[in-house]
């Protein structure tokens, strides 16, 4: 205890000691503090004084109380700067699938990987037992779900989806919704409903590889528009890229916490974007699969809530929030409904009723909201824990922005580090790293990596982050193969 | 009883009376005969004599005994001639979806329709309770199926599929199989794996509209090759149509009981077809979704069993045979495996594990074979009952061939009858009729209709067939709108 502390009241001096432990790294974001009883014993003070010390720390925003579990160290924003934004817009081009990406997809299912490769919340954060119980009862009551199906999908589920949509600022009628096999099929149907092979689809950059691949498999062109780590797609760049009439047929956007960026589009941007696209006859396809996973105070409104002409196609799914195993998504195609429904019949015809009814019941009985509150709190904490670990373990010159929702961390490495090499080395150590190259047709993210923090923090996680930091540091020192090649050419 | 009978033994005279009742239509295919006791009472003869009479009829192949349920009238082949085969081959063209077809698709789910619109076995013929019980136990043991998924699909199911494949003459390894969301997705993936937009896909004609729609939605051309009601696709026409190298990229064939024709491709044709396509570099996509529903003595071998270069892509599903509600299908893409698997990840990513595991267990525990035996026997009987009803209720000039498997009846009406009108009128009476126009791009099947006999025979079914016969008769007398138009033009 240093002298500067001598005159301070007892509770404050104890608080200062705790604070020093936090500064020194002995106590980290998310760690539980000693209980009131432990603290009073450690310092030989009354329980009241110990409690005062904790309240003092809480008032200063350094720790937070959690009902029935005590006090925890608040997440500290890491010292790292934000990634830089490259505002150049490349020409639209056909996507070509990259070997590393293919390798990446094939290794996505490594069960030993920590963090995991697949961007999903940990099982422990999902309502597994509840879903299991509801499924058992639905199965008991509906043997016919094994032998019959409905092309339109479960009316009960579509009703719940319409009811929920209100909280995201949009009025939907159940008859306007088509149930799909997950969010991927929803996006696929949306693209086919509005665009033809050869036409140009505008996407934010970076964006997730599945979207680029879907555009590829439809023979369409992808035009990448730079996206800001916090505010999402650049409206200036979008405005610039869409000035030639007819040049762009549609755009696919994730206004909420997209993979990998984790940005949140400001409300004013949303309004402007929907208006701009309407004026220029560009179909807006909105994927809101992460929309419920916000870290702020309230559910952000979807783009479709600013849609005056029923132009915006809204897609979502339950894969990232409730039941990855169910493969249930949905699409509200607006005025493209007939076409989308017909396409669905040609692609996979129908989706199983069983899982649809289970989700409907889960949403109706209110377990859904409680679950989402828990999930959001856990993901927010894990986001800060992982960002914290990156700040502690990664070498100088790395950058990241704290995501505002979802469960993806997008990290910029020193420019000369080849994320393909990071991916390859991390893979051997069973660390799930997605190489930046997988999130753009351009090469501009080759020195980025994506991590997912869907899993609760653990010693193994800490260890993985330490190893990953070493891998990045090693590659940051050694000139990469690429640079060696450049040198060779220069020589 | 006429005199010719006088000298015959008593049991034989009784048998003859029964036969007369059958000939007169008082006893119809599938009807139950009086019990031994009833027969002995009716004719005042001993139980032994009555039993002798029934055995006599059985030996003459007129009735069949069913364990615990008595004797039933054997199906008689109807008096109707086969549909005529039109050997003309039209040029390849892009499919354009027809309004009636769209209407047809939207009314497919009329729950009151008898026979139903959807081509599926009746619930009572499917192992609903067994599936329900297995699903309950799988759900109990595997809560994680709600929250996790596997891109590769269930290893247990792929193993069972590979094991079963042997009976259809083909060796498959589980790792060669990709699980899909039903047979439609399997075909979709197969087409995308081998062909590009604008390329020509050869199909048999008539073929089912979903296939034509899938080809349409992929921007490919469909080339229809005439198919014989009994022997399937005409090899001569196929040979002729594929002589220009590169003109045809792939063919999609259902060698077993295709919808709507119900033909069975002879083994020799299969061998020739696979060889011809191999020589000409035409990818063969085989859909075997009805292959297990054969009425003959043994499982017909798939085209892939004659495939020496791993060229044939085999697709199937459990929708038509076990669990329409599960939406589970599979594809064995042969040497296109990598591409197909990657495409699956981009389309719907994965399929639910729960239903996959239930199917795997159902197949492993042998309930599957028993179920298929029952289903085949029932469908065979229902096929003859419906063909019989057509022969009794439809006007002169109608033609059909008895299907050799599956559950579709393809009926040729008098040439001037417009099946669109039949469809429209039948729909009002809740009779599920598919208009021939839905099974070809050409107009050559406009006077055909498809019925499905998946439902056990009933009074309501008999009534529907009677009404349908009247509808057809009425349209056969009155000149159709089309002909009126022709007259108007001539005048």
GROMACS .gro file of C-alpha atoms in nm, chain A residues 5 20 115 141 162 172 194 256 325 484:
model
   10
    5UNK     CA    1  -0.305   0.613   0.019
   20UNK     CA    2  -0.374  -0.220  -0.865
  115UNK     CA    3  -1.162  -2.113  -3.031
  141UNK     CA    4  -4.848  -3.471  -3.020
  162UNK     CA    5  -4.420  -1.161  -3.760
  172UNK     CA    6  -4.495  -0.829  -4.132
  194UNK     CA    7  -3.416  -1.022  -5.803
  256UNK     CA    8  -2.608  -0.545  -3.768
  325UNK     CA    9  -2.889  -2.778  -3.554
  484UNK     CA   10   1.081  -1.322  -4.990
   0.00000   0.00000   0.00000
